[in-house]
Short mmCIF file of C-alpha atoms in Angstrom, two decimals:
data_model
loop_
_atom_site.label_atom_id
_atom_site.label_comp_id
_atom_site.label_asym_id
_atom_site.label_seq_id
_atom_site.Cartn_x
_atom_site.Cartn_y
_atom_site.Cartn_z
CA MET A 1 -7.50 16.33 14.52
CA ALA A 2 -5.37 16.95 17.52
CA ASP A 3 -4.38 13.88 19.62
CA ASN A 4 -3.07 14.66 23.10
CA ASP A 5 -1.70 11.16 23.47
CA ARG A 6 0.96 11.60 20.78
CA SER A 7 4.32 12.99 21.63
CA ILE A 8 5.08 16.50 20.33
CA SER A 9 8.50 17.17 18.85
CA LEU A 10 10.51 20.30 19.73
CA ALA A 11 10.73 20.98 16.02
CA THR A 12 6.95 21.16 15.83
CA LEU A 13 6.77 23.53 18.77
CA HIS A 14 9.39 25.70 17.20
CA ARG A 15 7.44 25.96 13.88
CA MET A 16 4.05 26.78 15.45
CA PRO A 17 4.77 30.40 16.26
CA GLY A 18 5.71 31.04 12.69
CA TYR A 19 2.50 29.39 11.40
CA LEU A 20 0.45 31.50 13.88
CA ALA A 21 2.07 34.78 12.88
CA TYR A 22 1.51 34.16 9.19
CA LEU A 23 -2.04 33.09 9.77
CA LYS A 24 -2.83 36.23 11.80
CA ALA A 25 -1.41 38.34 9.04
CA ARG A 26 -3.59 36.53 6.52
CA GLU A 27 -6.65 36.92 8.74
CA ALA A 28 -5.97 40.68 9.21
CA ALA A 29 -5.74 40.93 5.45
CA GLY A 30 -9.29 39.58 5.16
CA ASP A 31 -8.45 36.05 3.92
CA GLU A 32 -10.78 33.33 5.15
CA TYR A 33 -9.31 30.01 4.11
CA ILE A 34 -5.91 28.39 3.65
CA SER A 35 -4.71 24.90 2.76
CA SER A 36 -1.82 23.12 4.43
CA VAL A 37 0.03 23.18 1.03
CA GLU A 38 -0.43 26.95 0.79
CA LEU A 39 0.84 27.43 4.41
CA ALA A 40 3.77 25.11 3.68
CA ARG A 41 4.72 27.20 0.63
CA ALA A 42 4.63 30.33 2.67
CA MET A 43 6.67 28.87 5.40
CA GLN A 44 9.14 27.19 2.94
CA GLU A 45 8.51 23.95 4.68
CA ASN A 46 7.72 20.42 3.34
CA PRO A 47 3.93 20.07 2.90
CA ALA A 48 4.05 16.71 4.69
CA VAL A 49 5.73 18.30 7.63
CA VAL A 50 3.18 21.10 7.91
CA LYS A 51 0.22 18.64 7.46
CA LYS A 52 1.58 16.57 10.38
CA ASP A 53 2.14 19.61 12.59
CA LEU A 54 -1.44 20.78 11.99
CA SER A 55 -2.76 17.26 12.76
CA MET A 56 -1.16 17.65 16.24
CA ALA A 57 -2.74 21.04 17.01
CA VAL A 58 -5.92 21.49 14.93
CA VAL A 59 -9.38 20.39 16.15
CA SER A 60 -11.26 22.04 13.29
CA GLU A 61 -11.64 20.06 10.09
CA GLY A 62 -10.46 21.49 6.78
CA LYS A 63 -12.84 21.62 3.78
CA PRO A 64 -11.83 19.66 0.55
CA LYS A 65 -10.37 22.01 -2.07
CA VAL A 66 -10.82 24.96 0.28
CA GLY A 67 -8.64 24.26 3.23
CA TYR A 68 -8.97 25.44 6.94
CA PHE A 69 -11.03 28.38 8.04
CA ILE A 70 -8.24 30.70 9.21
CA PRO A 71 -9.88 32.04 12.39
CA ASP A 72 -10.54 28.47 13.57
CA LEU A 73 -6.87 27.49 12.66
CA VAL A 74 -5.58 30.53 14.68
CA ARG A 75 -7.73 29.60 17.74
CA ASP A 76 -6.66 25.96 17.63
CA ILE A 77 -2.97 26.75 17.40
CA GLU A 78 -3.29 29.35 20.26
CA SER A 79 -5.03 26.74 22.44
CA PHE A 80 -2.51 24.07 21.54
CA MET A 81 0.42 26.37 22.42
CA GLY A 82 -1.33 27.55 25.62
CA TYR A 83 -1.46 31.16 24.48
CA ASP A 84 -5.20 31.42 25.37
CA ASN A 85 -4.41 30.57 29.03
CA GLU A 86 -2.41 33.47 30.58
CA LYS A 87 0.51 32.28 32.61
CA ASP A 88 2.06 34.39 35.35
CA ALA A 89 5.87 34.42 35.59
CA VAL A 90 8.60 35.98 37.70
CA ILE A 91 12.08 37.19 36.45
CA VAL A 92 15.00 36.56 38.57
CA GLY A 93 17.87 38.92 37.71
CA VAL A 94 17.02 42.46 36.91
CA GLY A 95 20.15 43.60 35.04
CA LYS A 96 20.06 44.96 31.45
CA LEU A 97 18.67 41.76 29.96
CA GLY A 98 16.13 41.34 32.81
CA GLN A 99 15.01 44.89 32.43
CA ALA A 100 14.58 44.50 28.72
CA LEU A 101 12.43 41.44 29.14
CA LEU A 102 10.36 43.24 31.81
CA GLY A 103 9.60 45.97 29.25
CA TYR A 104 8.74 43.69 26.36
CA GLU A 105 5.07 44.17 25.70
CA GLY A 106 4.78 41.38 23.17
CA PHE A 107 4.79 38.60 25.76
CA GLY A 108 1.02 39.22 26.40
CA LYS A 109 0.30 37.98 22.87
CA TYR A 110 1.69 34.58 23.90
CA GLY A 111 -0.07 34.28 27.24
CA LEU A 112 2.87 35.33 29.44
CA ASN A 113 2.44 37.92 32.21
CA ILE A 114 5.55 38.79 34.21
CA VAL A 115 4.19 39.79 37.58
CA ALA A 116 7.40 40.57 39.61
CA GLY A 117 11.24 40.71 39.49
CA PHE A 118 13.87 39.73 42.00
CA ASP A 119 17.44 40.76 42.23
CA PRO A 120 20.27 40.26 44.83
CA ASP A 121 21.23 43.90 44.47
CA PRO A 122 19.70 45.70 47.60
CA ALA A 123 19.55 48.97 45.70
CA LEU A 124 16.88 47.49 43.37
CA ALA A 125 14.59 46.20 46.10
CA GLY A 126 11.40 48.28 46.36
CA THR A 127 11.86 49.81 42.99
CA GLU A 128 9.72 49.43 39.79
CA VAL A 129 10.94 48.53 36.29
CA HIS A 130 8.34 49.14 33.48
CA GLY A 131 5.65 49.12 36.15
CA LYS A 132 6.75 45.84 37.60
CA LYS A 133 7.77 45.64 41.37
CA ILE A 134 11.24 44.46 42.13
CA PHE A 135 11.83 42.50 45.33
CA GLY A 136 15.02 41.49 47.19
CA ILE A 137 16.10 37.91 46.55
CA GLU A 138 15.30 36.99 50.22
CA LYS A 139 11.60 37.28 49.48
CA LEU A 140 11.64 34.90 46.49
CA GLU A 141 10.19 31.77 47.96
CA ASP A 142 7.44 33.57 50.00
CA ILE A 143 6.20 35.64 47.04
CA VAL A 144 6.34 32.88 44.51
CA ARG A 145 4.31 30.57 46.89
CA ARG A 146 1.88 33.36 47.71
CA LEU A 147 1.24 34.19 44.05
CA GLY A 148 1.05 30.56 42.94
CA VAL A 149 3.37 31.32 40.05
CA LYS A 150 4.68 28.31 38.12
CA MET A 151 7.08 29.81 35.61
CA ALA A 152 10.35 31.74 36.04
CA ILE A 153 12.69 33.55 33.84
CA LEU A 154 16.30 33.26 34.94
CA THR A 155 18.65 36.04 33.94
CA LEU A 156 21.26 35.91 36.46
CA PRO A 157 24.97 35.26 35.86
CA ALA A 158 25.89 31.55 35.35
CA LYS A 159 27.50 31.12 38.77
CA PHE A 160 24.29 31.95 40.56
CA ALA A 161 21.97 30.03 38.27
CA GLN A 162 21.83 26.55 39.76
CA THR A 163 21.34 27.75 43.31
CA MET A 164 18.63 30.09 42.23
CA ALA A 165 16.89 27.45 40.14
CA ASP A 166 16.88 25.09 43.02
CA ARG A 167 15.27 27.72 45.17
CA LEU A 168 12.70 28.34 42.46
CA VAL A 169 11.75 24.65 42.25
CA SER A 170 11.39 24.29 45.98
CA ALA A 171 8.99 27.26 45.91
CA GLY A 172 6.78 25.59 43.33
CA ILE A 173 8.20 26.71 39.99
CA ARG A 174 7.62 24.04 37.31
CA ALA A 175 9.01 25.79 34.21
CA ILE A 176 12.30 27.86 33.85
CA TRP A 177 13.24 29.97 30.88
CA ASN A 178 17.05 30.01 31.36
CA PHE A 179 19.02 32.88 29.86
CA SER A 180 22.13 32.20 32.03
CA LEU A 181 24.91 30.16 30.36
CA ALA A 182 24.64 27.51 33.07
CA GLY A 183 23.45 24.07 32.33
CA LEU A 184 20.80 23.36 35.02
CA SER A 185 20.44 20.06 36.82
CA LEU A 186 16.81 19.82 37.80
CA PRO A 187 14.09 17.18 38.34
CA SER A 188 12.30 15.70 35.33
CA THR A 189 9.15 17.38 36.60
CA VAL A 190 10.62 20.79 35.79
CA ALA A 191 10.45 21.98 32.18
CA VAL A 192 13.62 24.01 31.18
CA LYS A 193 14.22 25.98 27.97
CA ASN A 194 17.81 27.24 27.66
CA GLU A 195 18.54 30.35 25.57
CA ASN A 196 22.14 30.68 24.52
CA MET A 197 22.66 33.88 22.52
CA ALA A 198 26.37 33.13 21.93
CA ALA A 199 25.45 29.77 20.25
CA SER A 200 22.71 31.49 18.20
CA LEU A 201 25.21 34.15 17.08
CA ALA A 202 27.76 31.50 16.21
CA VAL A 203 25.22 29.71 14.04
CA LEU A 204 24.26 33.02 12.38
CA SER A 205 27.96 33.94 11.84
CA ALA A 206 28.70 30.62 10.25
CA ARG A 207 25.73 30.84 7.90
CA LEU A 208 26.78 34.35 6.94
CA LYS A 209 30.34 33.22 6.23
CA GLU A 210 28.95 30.44 4.11
CA ILE A 211 26.75 32.82 2.10
CA LEU A 212 29.53 35.39 1.56
CA SER A 213 32.00 32.66 0.44
CA LYS A 214 29.55 31.55 -2.19
CA GLU A 215 29.09 35.11 -3.41
CA ASP A 216 32.83 35.66 -3.84
CA LYS A 217 33.20 32.72 -6.19
#
């Protein structure tokens, strides 16, 4: 059973979307029940790890020798991750990456709704990208406060990131998804998730090199 008083590790949070995607696929296939051991096998995880993860998120009780009712498991994980409570967000920086994120329809599955974009380029002010209105950066604080938005996606160059993050926080933003390469210095009351594509590529390249070197032997 879920216990909100226990701390939740980042590793657990990273695994949950994988569980959810697999469970939804099983549900779509008509399956009704799954055990934690079966889920662990599908995810190639230690069964003890999966069982502990589920204990953090799941309210529904599993049945002995049968497992969890998959629709209940999906509902509990979605609730645990906040996917059942749509969150509005703004995106700051409407370059190629920002435009790609504005056009990604999959965010809705995870409770994220990008309501507007902001960019320092005057040529973009007043335009629309994938149906989302783009505003000049000077309107940032006013619109964020007016809409009551609490989450922002930052896709500006690193040299502008800290200044813009400070402005977002002063406007009431409490969570920033940071795609810039800058390390942000913000109050502990603000949640920050940094995405470093270069670092991810480096890890992937290193793994590929390791795999290929084994194949050559």
